[in-house]
Coordinates of C-alpha atoms in Angstrom, one line a residue:
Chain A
X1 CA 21.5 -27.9 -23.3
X2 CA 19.5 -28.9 -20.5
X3 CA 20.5 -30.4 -16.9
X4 CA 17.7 -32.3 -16.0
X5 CA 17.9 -32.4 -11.2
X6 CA 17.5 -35.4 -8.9
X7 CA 13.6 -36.2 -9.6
X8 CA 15.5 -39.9 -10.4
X9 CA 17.6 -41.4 -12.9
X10 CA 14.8 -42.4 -14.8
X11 CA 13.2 -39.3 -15.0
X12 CA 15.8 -37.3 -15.5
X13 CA 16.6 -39.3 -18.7
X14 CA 13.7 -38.6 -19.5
X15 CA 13.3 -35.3 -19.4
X16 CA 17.3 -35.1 -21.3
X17 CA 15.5 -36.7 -24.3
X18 CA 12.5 -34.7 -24.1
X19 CA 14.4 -31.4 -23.9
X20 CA 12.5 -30.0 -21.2
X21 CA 13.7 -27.4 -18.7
X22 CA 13.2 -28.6 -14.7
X23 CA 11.2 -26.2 -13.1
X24 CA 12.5 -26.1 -9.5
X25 CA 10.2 -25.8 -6.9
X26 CA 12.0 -23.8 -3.9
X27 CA 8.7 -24.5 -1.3
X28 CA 10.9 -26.3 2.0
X29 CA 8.1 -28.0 2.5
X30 CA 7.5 -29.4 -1.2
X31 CA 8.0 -31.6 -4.5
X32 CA 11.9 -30.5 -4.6
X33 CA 12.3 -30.8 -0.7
X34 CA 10.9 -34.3 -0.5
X35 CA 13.2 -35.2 -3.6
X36 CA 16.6 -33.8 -2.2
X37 CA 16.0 -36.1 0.6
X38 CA 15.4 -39.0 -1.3
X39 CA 18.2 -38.5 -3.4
X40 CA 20.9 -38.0 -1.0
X41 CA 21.2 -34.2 -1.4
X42 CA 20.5 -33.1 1.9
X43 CA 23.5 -33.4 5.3
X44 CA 25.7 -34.8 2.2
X45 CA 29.3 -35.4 2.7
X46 CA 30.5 -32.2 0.9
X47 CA 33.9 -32.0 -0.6
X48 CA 36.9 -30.1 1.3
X49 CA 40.3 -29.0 0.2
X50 CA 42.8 -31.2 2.5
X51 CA 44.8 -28.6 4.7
X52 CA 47.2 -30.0 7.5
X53 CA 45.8 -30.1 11.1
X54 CA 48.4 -27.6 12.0
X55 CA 47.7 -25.4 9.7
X56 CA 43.9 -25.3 9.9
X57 CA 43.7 -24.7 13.5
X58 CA 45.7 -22.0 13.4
X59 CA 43.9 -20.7 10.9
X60 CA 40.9 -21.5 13.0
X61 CA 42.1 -19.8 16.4
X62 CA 40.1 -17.0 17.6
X63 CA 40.9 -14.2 18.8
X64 CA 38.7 -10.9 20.5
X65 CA 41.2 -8.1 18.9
X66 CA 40.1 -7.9 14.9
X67 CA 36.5 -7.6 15.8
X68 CA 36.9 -5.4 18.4
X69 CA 38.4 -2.7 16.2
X70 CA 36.8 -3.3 13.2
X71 CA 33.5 -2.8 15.7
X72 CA 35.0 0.2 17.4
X73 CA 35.6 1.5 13.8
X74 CA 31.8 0.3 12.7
X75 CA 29.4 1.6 15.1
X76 CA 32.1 5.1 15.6
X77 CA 31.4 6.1 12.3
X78 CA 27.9 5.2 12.3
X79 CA 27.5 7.5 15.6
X80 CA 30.1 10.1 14.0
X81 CA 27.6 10.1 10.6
X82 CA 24.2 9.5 12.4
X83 CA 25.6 12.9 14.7
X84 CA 26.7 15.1 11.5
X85 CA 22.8 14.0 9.6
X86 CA 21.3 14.9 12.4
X87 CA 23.1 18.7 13.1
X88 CA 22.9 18.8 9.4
X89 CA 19.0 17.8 8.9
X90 CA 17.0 19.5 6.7
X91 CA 20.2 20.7 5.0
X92 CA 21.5 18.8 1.5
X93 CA 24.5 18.4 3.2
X94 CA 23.3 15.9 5.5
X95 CA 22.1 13.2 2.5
X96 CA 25.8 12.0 2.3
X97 CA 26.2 11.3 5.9
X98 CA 22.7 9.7 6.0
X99 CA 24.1 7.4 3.4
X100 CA 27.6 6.4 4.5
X101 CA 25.0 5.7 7.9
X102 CA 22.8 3.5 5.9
X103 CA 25.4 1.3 3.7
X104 CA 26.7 0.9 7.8
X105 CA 23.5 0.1 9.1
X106 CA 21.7 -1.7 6.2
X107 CA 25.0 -3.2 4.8
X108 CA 27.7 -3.7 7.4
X109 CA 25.4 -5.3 9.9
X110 CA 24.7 -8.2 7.4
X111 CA 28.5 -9.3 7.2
X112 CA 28.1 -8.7 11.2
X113 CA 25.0 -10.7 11.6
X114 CA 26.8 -13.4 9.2
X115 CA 30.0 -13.7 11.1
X116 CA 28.6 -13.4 14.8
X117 CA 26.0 -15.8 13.8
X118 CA 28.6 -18.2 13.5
X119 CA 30.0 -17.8 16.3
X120 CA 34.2 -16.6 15.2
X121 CA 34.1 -12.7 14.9
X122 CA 35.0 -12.6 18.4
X123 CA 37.1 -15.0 21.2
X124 CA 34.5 -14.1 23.8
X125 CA 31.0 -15.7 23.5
X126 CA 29.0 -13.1 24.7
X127 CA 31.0 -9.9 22.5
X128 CA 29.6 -12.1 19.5
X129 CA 26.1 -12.9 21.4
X130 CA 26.2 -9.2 21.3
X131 CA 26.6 -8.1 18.0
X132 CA 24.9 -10.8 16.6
X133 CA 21.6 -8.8 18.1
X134 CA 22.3 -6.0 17.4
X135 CA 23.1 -6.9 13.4
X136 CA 19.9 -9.4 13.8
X137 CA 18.2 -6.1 14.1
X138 CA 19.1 -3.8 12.0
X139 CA 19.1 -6.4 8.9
X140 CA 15.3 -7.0 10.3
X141 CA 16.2 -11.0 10.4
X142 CA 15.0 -12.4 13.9
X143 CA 17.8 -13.7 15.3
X144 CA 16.2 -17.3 16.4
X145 CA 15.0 -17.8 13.0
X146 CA 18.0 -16.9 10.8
X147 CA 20.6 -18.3 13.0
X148 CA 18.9 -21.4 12.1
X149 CA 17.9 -20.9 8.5
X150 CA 21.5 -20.3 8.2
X151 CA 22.4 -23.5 9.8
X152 CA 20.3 -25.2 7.1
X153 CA 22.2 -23.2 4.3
X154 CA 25.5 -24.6 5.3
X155 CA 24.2 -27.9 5.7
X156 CA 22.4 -28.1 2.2
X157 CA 24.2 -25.0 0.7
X158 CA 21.8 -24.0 -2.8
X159 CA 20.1 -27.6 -2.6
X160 CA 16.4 -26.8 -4.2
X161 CA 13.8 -27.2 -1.4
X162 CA 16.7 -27.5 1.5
X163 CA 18.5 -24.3 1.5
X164 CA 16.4 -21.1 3.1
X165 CA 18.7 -18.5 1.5
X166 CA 19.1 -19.2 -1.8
X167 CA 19.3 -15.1 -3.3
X168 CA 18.6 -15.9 -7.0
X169 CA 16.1 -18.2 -7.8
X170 CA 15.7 -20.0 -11.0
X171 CA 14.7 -18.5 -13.1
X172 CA 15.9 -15.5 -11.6
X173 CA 13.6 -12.6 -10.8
X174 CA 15.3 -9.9 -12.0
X175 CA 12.9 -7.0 -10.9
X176 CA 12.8 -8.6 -7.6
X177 CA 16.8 -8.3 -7.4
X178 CA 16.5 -4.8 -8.4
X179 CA 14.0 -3.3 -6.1
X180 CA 16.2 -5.5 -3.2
X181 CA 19.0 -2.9 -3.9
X182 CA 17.0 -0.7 -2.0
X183 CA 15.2 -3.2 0.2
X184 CA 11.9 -3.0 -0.9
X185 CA 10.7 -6.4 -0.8
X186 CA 13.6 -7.7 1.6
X187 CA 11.8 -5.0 4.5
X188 CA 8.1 -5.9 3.4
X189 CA 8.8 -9.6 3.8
X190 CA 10.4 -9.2 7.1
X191 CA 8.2 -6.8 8.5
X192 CA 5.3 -9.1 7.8
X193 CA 7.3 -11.7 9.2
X194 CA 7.7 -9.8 12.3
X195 CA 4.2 -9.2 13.1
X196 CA 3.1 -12.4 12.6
X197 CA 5.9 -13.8 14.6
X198 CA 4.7 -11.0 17.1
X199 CA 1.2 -12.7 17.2
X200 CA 2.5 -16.2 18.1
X201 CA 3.0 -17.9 14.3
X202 CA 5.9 -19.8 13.4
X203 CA 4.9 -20.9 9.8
X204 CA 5.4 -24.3 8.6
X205 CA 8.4 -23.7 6.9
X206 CA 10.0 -22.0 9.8
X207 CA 9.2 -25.1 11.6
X208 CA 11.1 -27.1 9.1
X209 CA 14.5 -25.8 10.4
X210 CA 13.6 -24.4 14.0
X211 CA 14.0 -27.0 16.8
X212 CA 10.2 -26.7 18.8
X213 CA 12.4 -26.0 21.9
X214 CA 13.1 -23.1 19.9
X215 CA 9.8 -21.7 18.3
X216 CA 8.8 -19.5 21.6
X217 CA 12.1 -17.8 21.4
X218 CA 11.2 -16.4 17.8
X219 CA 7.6 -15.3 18.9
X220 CA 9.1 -13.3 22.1
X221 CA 12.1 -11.3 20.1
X222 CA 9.7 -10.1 17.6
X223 CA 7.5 -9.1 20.3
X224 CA 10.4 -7.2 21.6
X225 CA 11.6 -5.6 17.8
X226 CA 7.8 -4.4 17.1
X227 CA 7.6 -2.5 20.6
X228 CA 10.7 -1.0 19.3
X229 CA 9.7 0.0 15.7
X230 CA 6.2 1.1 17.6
X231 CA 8.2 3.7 19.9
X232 CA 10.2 4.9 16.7
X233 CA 7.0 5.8 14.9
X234 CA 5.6 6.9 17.8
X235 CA 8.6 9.8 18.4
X236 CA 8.3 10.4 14.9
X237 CA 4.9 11.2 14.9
X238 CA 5.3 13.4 17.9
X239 CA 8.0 15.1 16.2
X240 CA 6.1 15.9 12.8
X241 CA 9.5 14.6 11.4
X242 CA 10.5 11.6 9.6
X243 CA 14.1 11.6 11.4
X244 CA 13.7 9.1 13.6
X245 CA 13.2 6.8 10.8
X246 CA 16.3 7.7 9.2
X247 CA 18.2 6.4 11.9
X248 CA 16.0 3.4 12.9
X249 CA 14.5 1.5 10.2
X250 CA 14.3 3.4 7.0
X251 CA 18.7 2.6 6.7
X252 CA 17.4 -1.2 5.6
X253 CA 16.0 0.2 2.7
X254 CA 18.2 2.7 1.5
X255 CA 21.4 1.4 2.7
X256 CA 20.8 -2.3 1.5
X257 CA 22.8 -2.0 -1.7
X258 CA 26.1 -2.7 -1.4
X259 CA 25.1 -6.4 1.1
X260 CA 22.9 -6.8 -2.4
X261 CA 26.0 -5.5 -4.4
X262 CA 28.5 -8.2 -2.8
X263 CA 25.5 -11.2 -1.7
X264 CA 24.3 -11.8 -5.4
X265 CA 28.1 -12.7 -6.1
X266 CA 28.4 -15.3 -3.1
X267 CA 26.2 -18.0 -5.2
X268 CA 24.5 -16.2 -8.1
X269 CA 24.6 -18.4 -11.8
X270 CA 26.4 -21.1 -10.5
X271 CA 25.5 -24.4 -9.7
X272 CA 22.8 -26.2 -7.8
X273 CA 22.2 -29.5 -6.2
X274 CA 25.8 -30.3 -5.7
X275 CA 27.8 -30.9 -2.9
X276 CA 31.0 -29.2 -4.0
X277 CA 31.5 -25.4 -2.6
X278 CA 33.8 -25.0 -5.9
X279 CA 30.8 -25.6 -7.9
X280 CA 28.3 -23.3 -6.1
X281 CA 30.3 -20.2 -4.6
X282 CA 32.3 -17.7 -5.9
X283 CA 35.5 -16.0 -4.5
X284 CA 35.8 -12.2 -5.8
X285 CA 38.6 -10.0 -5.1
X286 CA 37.5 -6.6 -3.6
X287 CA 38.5 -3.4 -2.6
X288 CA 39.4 -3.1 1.0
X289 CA 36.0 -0.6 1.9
X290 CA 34.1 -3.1 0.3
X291 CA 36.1 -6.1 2.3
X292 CA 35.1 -4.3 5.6
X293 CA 31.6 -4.0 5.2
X294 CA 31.2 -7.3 3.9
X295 CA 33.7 -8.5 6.6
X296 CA 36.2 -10.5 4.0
X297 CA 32.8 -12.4 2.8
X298 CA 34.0 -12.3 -0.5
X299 CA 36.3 -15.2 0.0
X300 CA 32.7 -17.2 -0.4
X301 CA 33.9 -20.5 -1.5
X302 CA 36.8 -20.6 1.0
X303 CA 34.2 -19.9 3.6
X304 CA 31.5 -22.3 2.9
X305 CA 34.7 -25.4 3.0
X306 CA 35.6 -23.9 6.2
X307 CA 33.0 -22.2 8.0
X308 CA 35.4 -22.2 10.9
X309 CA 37.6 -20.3 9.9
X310 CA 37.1 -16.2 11.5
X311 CA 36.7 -13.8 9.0
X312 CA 40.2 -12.2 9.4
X313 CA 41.4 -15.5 8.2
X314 CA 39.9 -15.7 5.2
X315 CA 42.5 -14.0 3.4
X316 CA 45.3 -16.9 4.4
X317 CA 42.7 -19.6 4.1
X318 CA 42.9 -18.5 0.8
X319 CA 46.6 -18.5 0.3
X320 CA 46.7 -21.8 1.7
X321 CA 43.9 -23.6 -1.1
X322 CA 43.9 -21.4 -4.1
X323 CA 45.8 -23.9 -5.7
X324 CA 42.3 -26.0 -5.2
X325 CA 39.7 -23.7 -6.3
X326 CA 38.3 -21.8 -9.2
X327 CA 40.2 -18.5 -10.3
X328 CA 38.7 -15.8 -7.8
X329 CA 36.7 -13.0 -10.3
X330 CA 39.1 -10.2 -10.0
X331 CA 36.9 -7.6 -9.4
X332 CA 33.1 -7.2 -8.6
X333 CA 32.3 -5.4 -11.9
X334 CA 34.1 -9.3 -12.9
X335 CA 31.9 -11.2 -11.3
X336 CA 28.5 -9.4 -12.6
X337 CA 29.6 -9.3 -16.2
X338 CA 29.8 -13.2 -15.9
X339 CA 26.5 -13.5 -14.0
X340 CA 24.0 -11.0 -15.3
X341 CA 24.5 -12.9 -18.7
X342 CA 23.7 -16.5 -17.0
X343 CA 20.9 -14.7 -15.2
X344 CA 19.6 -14.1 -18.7
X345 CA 20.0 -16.9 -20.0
X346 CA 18.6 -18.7 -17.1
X347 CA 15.6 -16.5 -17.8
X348 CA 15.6 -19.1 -21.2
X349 CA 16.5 -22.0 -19.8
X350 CA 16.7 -22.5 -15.7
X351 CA 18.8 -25.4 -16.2
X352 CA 21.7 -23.4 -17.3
X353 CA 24.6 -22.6 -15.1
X354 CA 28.3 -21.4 -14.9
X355 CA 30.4 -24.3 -14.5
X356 CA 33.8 -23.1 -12.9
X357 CA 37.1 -24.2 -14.4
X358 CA 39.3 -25.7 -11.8
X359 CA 43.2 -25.1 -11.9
X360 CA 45.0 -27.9 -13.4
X361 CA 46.6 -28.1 -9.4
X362 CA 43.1 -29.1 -8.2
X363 CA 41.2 -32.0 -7.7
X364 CA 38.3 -32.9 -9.9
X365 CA 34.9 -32.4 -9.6
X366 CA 33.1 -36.0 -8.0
X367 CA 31.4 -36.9 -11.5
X368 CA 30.1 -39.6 -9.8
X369 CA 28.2 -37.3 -7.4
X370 CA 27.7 -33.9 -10.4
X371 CA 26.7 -36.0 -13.5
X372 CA 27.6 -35.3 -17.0
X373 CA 24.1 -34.1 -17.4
X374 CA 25.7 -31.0 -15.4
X375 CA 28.5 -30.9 -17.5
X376 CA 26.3 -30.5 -20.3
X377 CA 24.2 -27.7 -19.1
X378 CA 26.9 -25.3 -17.9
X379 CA 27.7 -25.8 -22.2
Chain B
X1 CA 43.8 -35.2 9.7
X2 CA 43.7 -37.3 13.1
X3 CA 44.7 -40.5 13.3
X4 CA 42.2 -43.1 12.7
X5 CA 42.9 -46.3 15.1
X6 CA 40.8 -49.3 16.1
X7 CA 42.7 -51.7 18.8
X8 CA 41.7 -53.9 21.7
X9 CA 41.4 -53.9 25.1
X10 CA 40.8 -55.9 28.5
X11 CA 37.5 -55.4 29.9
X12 CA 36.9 -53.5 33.2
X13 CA 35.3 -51.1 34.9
X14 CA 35.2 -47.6 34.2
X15 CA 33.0 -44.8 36.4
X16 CA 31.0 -42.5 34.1
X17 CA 30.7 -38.5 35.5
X18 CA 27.3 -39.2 37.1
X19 CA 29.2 -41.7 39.2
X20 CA 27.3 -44.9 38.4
X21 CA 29.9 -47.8 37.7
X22 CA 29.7 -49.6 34.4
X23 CA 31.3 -52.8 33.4
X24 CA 33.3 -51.9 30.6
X25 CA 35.4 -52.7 28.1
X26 CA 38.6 -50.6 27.5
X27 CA 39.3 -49.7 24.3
X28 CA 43.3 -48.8 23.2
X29 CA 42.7 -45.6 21.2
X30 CA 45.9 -44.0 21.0
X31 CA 49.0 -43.4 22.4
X32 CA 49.2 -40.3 24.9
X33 CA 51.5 -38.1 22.5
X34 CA 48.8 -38.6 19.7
X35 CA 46.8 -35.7 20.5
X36 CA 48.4 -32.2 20.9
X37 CA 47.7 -30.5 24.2
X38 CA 44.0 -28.7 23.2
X39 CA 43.4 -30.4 20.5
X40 CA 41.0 -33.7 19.3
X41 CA 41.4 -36.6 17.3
X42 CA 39.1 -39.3 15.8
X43 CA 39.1 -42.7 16.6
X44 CA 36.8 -45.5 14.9
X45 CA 36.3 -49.0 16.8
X46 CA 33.7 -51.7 15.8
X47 CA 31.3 -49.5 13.7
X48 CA 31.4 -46.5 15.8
X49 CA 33.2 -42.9 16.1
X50 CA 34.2 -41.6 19.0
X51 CA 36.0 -38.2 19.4
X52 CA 39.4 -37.9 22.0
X53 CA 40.3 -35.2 23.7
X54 CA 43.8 -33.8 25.3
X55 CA 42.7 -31.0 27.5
X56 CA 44.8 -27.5 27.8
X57 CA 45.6 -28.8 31.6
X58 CA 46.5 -32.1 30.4
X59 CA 43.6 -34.4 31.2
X60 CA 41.5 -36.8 28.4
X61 CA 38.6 -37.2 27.7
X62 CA 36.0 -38.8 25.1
X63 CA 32.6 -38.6 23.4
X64 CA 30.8 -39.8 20.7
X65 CA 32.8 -38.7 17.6
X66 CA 29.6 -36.8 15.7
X67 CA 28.2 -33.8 16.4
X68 CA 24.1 -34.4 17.9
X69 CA 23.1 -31.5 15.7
X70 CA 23.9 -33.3 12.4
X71 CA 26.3 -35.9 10.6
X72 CA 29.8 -33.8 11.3
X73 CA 32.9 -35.3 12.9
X74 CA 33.7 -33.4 16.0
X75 CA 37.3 -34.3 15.5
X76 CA 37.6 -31.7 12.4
X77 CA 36.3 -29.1 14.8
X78 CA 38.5 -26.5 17.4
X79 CA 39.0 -27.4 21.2
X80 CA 39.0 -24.2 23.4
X81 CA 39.2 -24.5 26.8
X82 CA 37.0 -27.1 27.4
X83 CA 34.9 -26.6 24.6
X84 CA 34.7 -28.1 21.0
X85 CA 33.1 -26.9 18.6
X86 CA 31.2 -28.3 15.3
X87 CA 33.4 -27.8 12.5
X88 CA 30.1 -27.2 10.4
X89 CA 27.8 -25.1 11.7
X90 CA 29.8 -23.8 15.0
X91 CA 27.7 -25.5 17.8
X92 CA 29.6 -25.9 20.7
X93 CA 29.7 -28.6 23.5
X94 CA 31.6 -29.0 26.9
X95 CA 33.3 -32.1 26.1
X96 CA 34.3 -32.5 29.8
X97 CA 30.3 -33.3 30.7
X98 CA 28.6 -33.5 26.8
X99 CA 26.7 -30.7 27.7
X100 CA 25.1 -28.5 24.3
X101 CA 26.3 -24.9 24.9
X102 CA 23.4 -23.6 22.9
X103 CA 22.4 -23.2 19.2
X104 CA 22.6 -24.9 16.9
X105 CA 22.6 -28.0 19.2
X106 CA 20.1 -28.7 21.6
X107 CA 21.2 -32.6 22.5
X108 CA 23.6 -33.3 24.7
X109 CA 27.1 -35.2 23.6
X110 CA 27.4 -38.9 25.4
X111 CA 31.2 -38.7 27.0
X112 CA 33.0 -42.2 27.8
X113 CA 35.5 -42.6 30.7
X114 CA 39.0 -42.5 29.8
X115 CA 42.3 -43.9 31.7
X116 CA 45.9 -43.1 30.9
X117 CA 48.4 -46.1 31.1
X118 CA 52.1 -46.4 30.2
X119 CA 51.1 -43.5 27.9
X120 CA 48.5 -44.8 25.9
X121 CA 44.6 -43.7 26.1
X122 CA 42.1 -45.8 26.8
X123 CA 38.4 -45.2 26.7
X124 CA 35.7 -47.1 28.1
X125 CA 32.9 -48.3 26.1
X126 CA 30.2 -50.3 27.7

C-alpha cells in the first residue's frame, strides 16, 4: 500500500493508481517546502487534547527548584567523573568514568539544550539563558540557529520540507543512524557548520527560519565556540596528550548514544505531513536514569500538544490525557522492536508508516485533514 | 478554555501608553470576575482577537489576541508577572507595553487601553 503526500489531489490520485512510492524531498528550500505551503501544511491548526484552564496552568507553573537539583546533580557528577578520569588517566580504570562523563556531556546536555531552549526548565529567565549555552555547546548546536530550527519544528512538527529536525528520513538511512550513535556525522556536520558560521555564512536554508535581525548573532557565537575548540587543541598539543579532548569535544562523539538511543523514539516510523501529535510522536515509558538524562522527553507526544508544559510536569500531563492518546510503548527495547521493522520496510516503500491505535476514550483522527490514503499506507 | 464574548459599547476616548489620545470606541469584553487574578482570556469582536489581561496586582490590560511570531492565541498561553508567554513556541511579551522579550519574537504586541466600570472590562479599539 502506498500513501501518496500533498503534491495535490490530482496528483496524488494519481500516483495511488499508478502505485508509485513519493519520494520526499527534505531541501527547506525545495519541491516539498514549496508544496507544504500550498497545501496548508505549514503554521496549521494542530489538534490538542482539551484540558481545563485550571488544570493546565497548573500544570504549566514554573518553578526554579526541579532544575536546580537535577543541574546541581548534572554538572556534580560530571565534575565528580571528569575529576576521577583524570587522576585515573592512563589507567583502564578511568574508561568507565570517561563514559558516565560522556553520556552527561554528549547526552544530558541535549534534554538540557531542549528544555532550556524552551524556556520552562527554570522560573528564572537567565538560570535557563544559562544552561541553554552551556548545553548549546556541548551538543555543538549554535544556540541562535537551533533555538530557531526548533521553533520551526514545533510549528511544522515532521512536515517534509518545513521541519529542520526531522531524525529519520524517508527512506531511512540506516548507516547514518548507526554511525550517529557515536556522533560521527552529527560532529562533522556541525563542526563544518561552525566554521563556516565562523567566516560570516548563514546558508540559505538557515535563512529560511532565522529572522535577519538574527543572522549576525549566529556568525559571532561560532566565532566565539571555534576560539574555544582552537585553545583546547592547542593545550592538547602542548601537552602531547589527547586529554583535553576527552573532556571538551571528543564527549559528543562517544557520549551521543543514549540522546540517539531515546531521540530516534520521539518521531521515528510514524507519520508525516499531519497535524496531529498522536499521529507523529511517540510516548515511551523509561527507566528513571534514562528519564533524567533525557529530562522526562519521553513523554514526546504529551510534549509536542503542550510545549508549555516544564519537563517535571510531563509525568501529570500525562495522567491527565492518556485517556486521549496512543498506548505509551512500555519500554524502549518496545518502541525499537516496532520501529526498526518500519524502518525496513520503509527502506521498500517510503510511504509506509505506523499508524497509532487510539483508545476507544479518545477522539478520532481529523480524516478530513489525514486522508484515507494514510489509512491505507500505515496497512 | 476562556470565554469567547463579542458585545457593544459607546464610543469615547481612551489614551494609549505613549499618551496620544484616540477617539475610540469601547468595547464590553467581559465582566471583571471573568479572568482570574494572573491569568488571560480571549475575546473575539468584529473579525478580530484580542487577548485580556488581569494582572497579579489587579490591573487589566489588552492586546491583540495572536502571538506576532506566528498564528497562536496568546490566551492559551501563561501570565507571569507581567509577562505572557506563547503557548507554542514559548516567546514571551510584556503585555503591560507589547514589548517582544526576545526569541522567538522579534515584533512587538499592539496593547489597547482598557477601563473598568461597574465591574465589567472594557477595551478601547480605535
Amino acid at each position: 500500500m502506498l500513501r501518496i503526500r500533498f503534491l495535490s489531489v490530482k496528483c496524488r490520485e494519481e500516483a495511488v493508481m499508478n502505485a508509485i512510492p513519493t519520494i520526499r524531498d527534505y531541501s527547506l528550500i525545495g519541491r516539498d517546502a514549496q508544496a507544504a505551503v500550498a497545501n496548508g501544511l505549514t503554521a496549521a491548526e494542530w489538534y490538542h487534547t482539551d484540558v481545563p484552564r485550571k488544570q493546565m496552568k497548573d500544570l504549566m507553573k514554573r518553578s526554579d527548584g526541579p532544575a536546580i537539583r537535577d543541574t546541581i546533580i548534572w554538572l556534580g557528577c560530571m565534575a565528580l567523573f571528569a575529576g576521577l578520569g583524570i587522576a585515573l588517566w592512563g589507567n583502564w580504570w578511568s574508561v568507565p568514568f570517561f563514559l558516565a562523563y560522556g553520556v552527561l556531556y554528549g547526552s544530558a546536555a541535549d534534554s538540557r539544550w531542549h528544555e532550556c531552549g524552551h524556556g520552562t526548565a527554570f522560573k528564572t529567565r537567565w538560570m535557563n539563558d544559562a544552561v541553554y549555552q552551556i548545553a548549546s555547546f556541548m551538543m555543538m548546536r549554535n544556540p541562535v540557529t537551533w533555538r530557531w530550527s526548533h521553533a520551526r519544528h514545533h510549528t511544522d512538527t515532521i512536515i517534509v520540507g518545513r521541519d529542520p529536525e526531522i531524525a529519520v528520513m524517508r527512506p531511512p538511512d540506516l548507516l547514518r543512524l548507526v554511525l550517529n550513535f557515536f556522533g560521527l556525522l552529527d560532529a562533522w556536520h556541525a563542526v563544518g557548520d561552525m566554521l563556516r558560521n565562523a567566516c560570516g555564512n548563514v546558508s540559505a536554508e538557515e535563512k529560511t527560519f532565522i529572522p535577519k535581525q538574527e543572522q549576525h548573532r549566529v556568525v559571532r557565537i561560532a566565532r566565539i565556540w571555534v576560539a574555544i575548540y582552537a585553545a583546547t587543541i592547542a593545550l592538547a598539543v602542548a601537552m602531547g596528550s589527547i586529554l583535553p579532548l576527552m573532556l571538551i569535544g571528543l564527549p559528543r562523539l562517544y557520549g551521543a548514544w543514549h540522546h540517539v538511543l531515546t531521540g530516534l523514539l520521539q518521531h521515528g516510523g510514524l507519520a508525516d505531513n499531519v497535524t496531529d501529535h498522536r499521529l507523529n510522536s511517540r510516548t515511551v515509558y523509561m527507566n528513571p536514569v534514562s528519564r533524567f538524562i533525557y529530562w522526562n522527553m519521553n513523554y514526546h507526544v504529551e510534549h509536542h500538544m503542550f510545549p508549555m508544559v516544564p519537563y517535571h510536569a510531563l509525568p501529570k500531563l500525562h495522567e491527565a490525557i492518556k485517556h486521549d492518546l496512543p498506548a505509551p510503548n512500555p519500554s524502549i527495547f518496545h518502541g525499537y522492536r516496532e520501529m526498526i521493522p518500519a524502518f525496513i520496510r520503509q527502506l521498500r516503500n517510503e510511504d509506509y508508516f505506523l499508524k497509532r491505535e487510539l483508545p476507544p476514550t479518545a477522539k478520532p483522527y481529523r480524516e478530513e485533514f489525514h486522508s484515507d490514503a494514510i489509512a491505507q499506507a500505515a496497512e | 478554555m476562556p470565554s469567547l464574548r463579542q458585545r457593544n459599547s459607546p464610543i469615547g476616548i481612551a489614551v494609549q501608553q505613549n499618551g496620544r489620545k484616540e477617539m475610540s470606541n469601547w468595547i464590553e469584553a467581559c465582566a471583571a470576575n471573568d479572568i482570574d487574578e494572573e491569568d488571560v482570556i480571549r475575546f473575539d469582536h468584529d473579525g478580530r482577537t484580542f487577548a485580556i489581561y488581569r494582572s497579579p496586582d489587579d490591573e487589566y490590560f489588552a492586546t491583540d489576541g495572536l502571538c506576532t511570531h506566528e498564528h497562536v492565541h496568546l490566551a492559551d498561553g501563561l501570565v507571569m508577572d507581567e509577562i505572557i508567554e506563547c503557548p507554542k513556541h514559548n516567546g514571551r511579551f510584556d503585555y503591560k507595553t507589547g514589548e517582544a522579550k526576545g526569541a522567538p519574537v522579534c515584533v512587538n504586541l499592539r496593547t489597547y487601553p482598557v477601563k473598568v466600570e461597574a465591574g465589567k472590562v472594557f477595551i478601547g479599539i480605535e
